[in-house]
Coordinates of C-alpha atoms and ligand atoms in Angstrom, one line a residue:
X236 CA -4.3 8.6 -8.3
X237 CA -2.9 8.5 -12.2
X238 CA -4.9 6.8 -14.7
X239 CA -1.4 5.1 -15.5
X240 CA -1.0 3.8 -11.9
X241 CA -4.0 2.5 -11.9
X242 CA -3.1 0.8 -15.5
X243 CA -0.3 -0.3 -13.7
X244 CA -1.5 -2.3 -11.4
X245 CA -4.4 -3.7 -12.7
X246 CA -1.3 -5.2 -15.9
X247 CA 0.1 -7.3 -12.5
X248 CA -3.3 -7.8 -11.7
X249 CA -3.7 -5.9 -8.6
X250 CA -6.9 -3.5 -9.0
X251 CA -9.1 -5.1 -6.9
X252 CA -12.7 -4.7 -7.9
X253 CA -15.8 -4.5 -6.2
X254 CA -19.5 -4.6 -7.9
X255 CA -22.2 -3.2 -6.5
X256 CA -26.0 -4.4 -8.1
X257 CA -28.7 -1.9 -6.2
X258 CA -30.8 -5.6 -6.7
X259 CA -33.9 -4.2 -4.5
X260 CA -34.8 -2.3 -8.1
X261 CA -35.3 -4.0 -10.5
X262 CA -36.4 -1.0 -12.7
X263 CA -33.1 0.1 -11.9
X264 CA -30.1 -1.6 -13.3
X265 CA -27.7 0.3 -12.7
X266 CA -24.2 -1.1 -11.3
X267 CA -21.9 0.7 -9.8
X268 CA -18.1 -0.5 -10.0
X269 CA -15.2 0.8 -7.9
X270 CA -11.7 -0.5 -8.2
X271 CA -9.0 -0.2 -5.5
X272 CA -5.3 -0.5 -6.0
X273 CA -2.8 -2.0 -3.9
X274 CA -2.7 1.0 0.0
X275 CA 0.3 1.0 2.9
X276 CA 0.0 0.7 6.2
X277 CA 1.9 3.2 8.4
X278 CA 0.0 1.3 11.1
X279 CA -3.2 -0.6 11.3
X280 CA -4.8 2.5 12.7
X281 CA -8.1 2.6 10.3
X282 CA -6.2 6.3 9.2
X283 CA -3.1 5.6 9.0
X284 CA -2.7 3.6 5.4
X285 CA -1.7 5.5 2.4
X286 CA -2.9 5.2 -1.2
X287 CA 0.3 3.6 -3.0
X288 CA 2.5 6.5 -4.1
X289 CA 3.4 7.1 -8.0
X290 CA 7.1 6.6 -8.9
X291 CA 6.9 8.8 -11.9
X292 CA 5.6 12.6 -8.8
X293 CA 8.4 11.4 -7.0
X294 CA 10.9 11.8 -9.8
X295 CA 11.1 9.2 -11.8
X296 CA 10.6 9.3 -15.3
X297 CA 7.8 10.4 -16.8
X298 CA 8.2 6.2 -19.1
X299 CA 9.2 4.5 -15.8
X300 CA 5.9 2.5 -15.3
X301 CA 6.8 1.3 -18.8
X302 CA 9.2 -0.4 -17.5
X303 CA 9.5 -1.3 -13.8
X304 CA 8.2 -4.3 -12.3
X305 CA 6.2 -5.8 -9.7
X306 CA 10.0 -6.0 -8.1
X307 CA 11.3 -2.2 -8.6
X308 CA 7.2 -1.4 -6.7
X309 CA 8.7 -3.3 -4.2
X310 CA 11.6 -1.3 -3.8
X311 CA 10.0 2.3 -4.3
X312 CA 7.5 1.2 -1.9
X313 CA 10.3 0.0 0.6
X314 CA 12.4 3.8 0.0
X315 CA 9.4 5.4 0.4
X316 CA 8.3 4.0 4.1
X317 CA 12.3 4.0 4.9
X318 CA 11.7 8.3 4.9
X319 CA 9.0 7.1 7.0
X320 CA 10.7 5.8 9.4
X321 CA 13.5 8.0 9.1
X322 CA 10.5 11.1 10.1
X323 CA 9.1 8.5 12.8
X324 CA 6.2 8.0 11.3
X325 CA 6.0 4.4 11.2
X326 CA 4.6 2.2 12.9
X327 CA 4.8 -1.6 13.3
X328 CA 1.2 -3.3 12.1
X329 CA 1.3 -5.5 15.4
X330 CA 3.1 -4.8 17.8
X331 CA 2.0 -0.5 17.6
X332 CA 5.5 0.4 18.5
X333 CA 6.7 3.2 16.4
X334 CA 9.5 2.0 14.2
X335 CA 13.7 3.5 13.3
X336 CA 16.1 2.1 11.4
X337 CA 18.1 0.7 14.5
X338 CA 21.6 -0.3 14.8
X339 CA 20.6 -3.4 11.8
X340 CA 17.1 -2.8 10.6
X341 CA 14.3 -4.7 12.5
X342 CA 12.0 -4.8 9.9
X343 CA 10.7 -5.8 6.2
X344 CA 8.1 -4.2 4.4
X345 CA 5.9 -6.8 4.2
X346 CA 3.7 -7.5 0.8
X347 CA 0.5 -8.5 2.2
X348 CA -2.3 -10.2 -1.6
X349 CA -4.0 -11.8 0.9
X350 CA -9.0 -10.1 1.6
X351 CA -6.7 -6.9 0.3
X352 CA -3.3 -5.4 -1.4
X353 CA -1.1 -4.1 1.2
X354 CA 2.8 -3.3 1.9
X355 CA 3.1 -2.6 5.6
X356 CA 5.7 -2.5 8.2
X357 CA 6.2 -5.7 10.8
X358 CA 9.7 -6.4 13.0
X359 CA 10.8 -9.5 11.5
X360 CA 9.7 -11.1 14.7
X361 CA 6.3 -9.4 14.3
X362 CA 6.0 -11.2 11.1
X363 CA 4.0 -14.1 12.3
X364 CA 1.5 -12.1 14.1
X365 CA 0.5 -11.2 11.4
X366 CA -2.9 -12.9 9.7
X367 CA -3.6 -12.8 13.4
X368 CA -3.9 -8.8 12.5
X369 CA -5.4 -8.4 9.2
X370 CA -8.3 -10.6 9.8
X371 CA -11.5 -9.0 9.1
X372 CA -9.9 -6.5 6.9
X373 CA -12.0 -5.6 3.5
X374 CA -10.0 -3.7 1.2
X375 CA -13.3 -1.1 0.0
X376 CA -14.1 -0.3 4.0
X377 CA -10.8 0.9 4.5
X378 CA -9.6 4.6 3.3
X379 CA -6.6 6.2 2.3
X380 CA -5.2 9.6 2.2
X381 CA -2.8 10.7 0.2
X382 CA 1.0 9.3 0.7
X383 CA 2.9 11.7 2.4
X384 CA 5.6 13.0 0.3
X385 CA 9.2 12.5 0.9
X386 CA 12.6 13.2 -1.4
X387 CA 12.9 10.6 -3.2
X388 CA 16.7 10.5 -4.4
X389 CA 19.1 9.2 -2.6
Ligands
ZN1019 ZN1 7.2 -5.1 16.0

């Protein structure tokens, strides 16, 4: 992930930090700090987590991040998800059904802010069960792959 995007998430207060000190060995006072930016989930399967796509790498102007607020990022992520749904790659986080755009889009993108920061998709009717399916996820134990590249132009 580019530093610019990490800095943007830090500015929005959405960067998680994990501090690991080697307490067993007092001689070694090395502290390991890792940071985690918000993720996207194409489904609840562990191989379906993605790093957040970088708007600039998807065709936004270089200075776009300076002007974007969180709502703009939600919008951008939703567009990415819509491309993934059209490609048949996205599932409801709760019931695991493959999503489509339908006559009337039956699902919504949700931004989870409890324990980990993560965008995911769920049917309107499934949303109420989300808490159950999110339980026990630790942000630093979830491994995320690079996001698929979609043409984001409208
Ligand atoms: Zn569902």
